[in-house]
Amino acid sequence: MRIISGKYKGRRFSPPPGFRARPTTDFAKTGLFNILNNYFDLNDLEILDLFSGTGSIGLEFVSRNAGYVEMVEINSIHSRFIHKLITQLQITKARVIKTDVFEYITRTKKKFDIIFADPPFDMEETRDLPSLIFRHNLLKEDGWLIIEHSSKNDFSIDPHYLDMRKYGSVRFTFFKNQE
């Protein structure tokens, strides 16, 4: 895993043995951030990274000067790894929360500029994420939800659907909050 741009560009991190997360490839991550850079000035944005896994996406946002990044990960090994990276890099604008994503969504009162979700590709509840996020009003006006998923998911009929992009076997679907 490596950070591809910004303050921590080129930093590499190796997850411990037995780590089960599937990190977003550099190819897909580059494509994602090229899109985001065309629509957002990432400086000072508040970001929520759901199903954080390695923390790769959240750390990429921090490296690119996001104002604050909250990373939610239920797996103890994964959340400890992310916490260790935050500590090593002396990052003060991010934190990892070890909890279930679906519980977090229903109880948080915060609103974010961008929410990124990378659930396990075989998770059935992935199809429910957009409606859950919008029902709980977690995005600021004009905020985006981005879901990383496999080809088995199609969100194109969702009322908040904006676009979908493919990078190899990975797909990013974008949703926009238009209050």
PDB file of C-alpha atoms in Angstrom, residues 30 175 178:
ATOM      1  CA  THR A  30      -5.440   7.593  -9.202  1.00  0.00           C
ATOM      2  CA  PHE A 175     -24.047   9.949  -5.788  1.00  0.00           C
ATOM      3  CA  GLN A 178     -28.915  17.861  -4.120  1.00  0.00           C
TER       4      GLN A 178
END
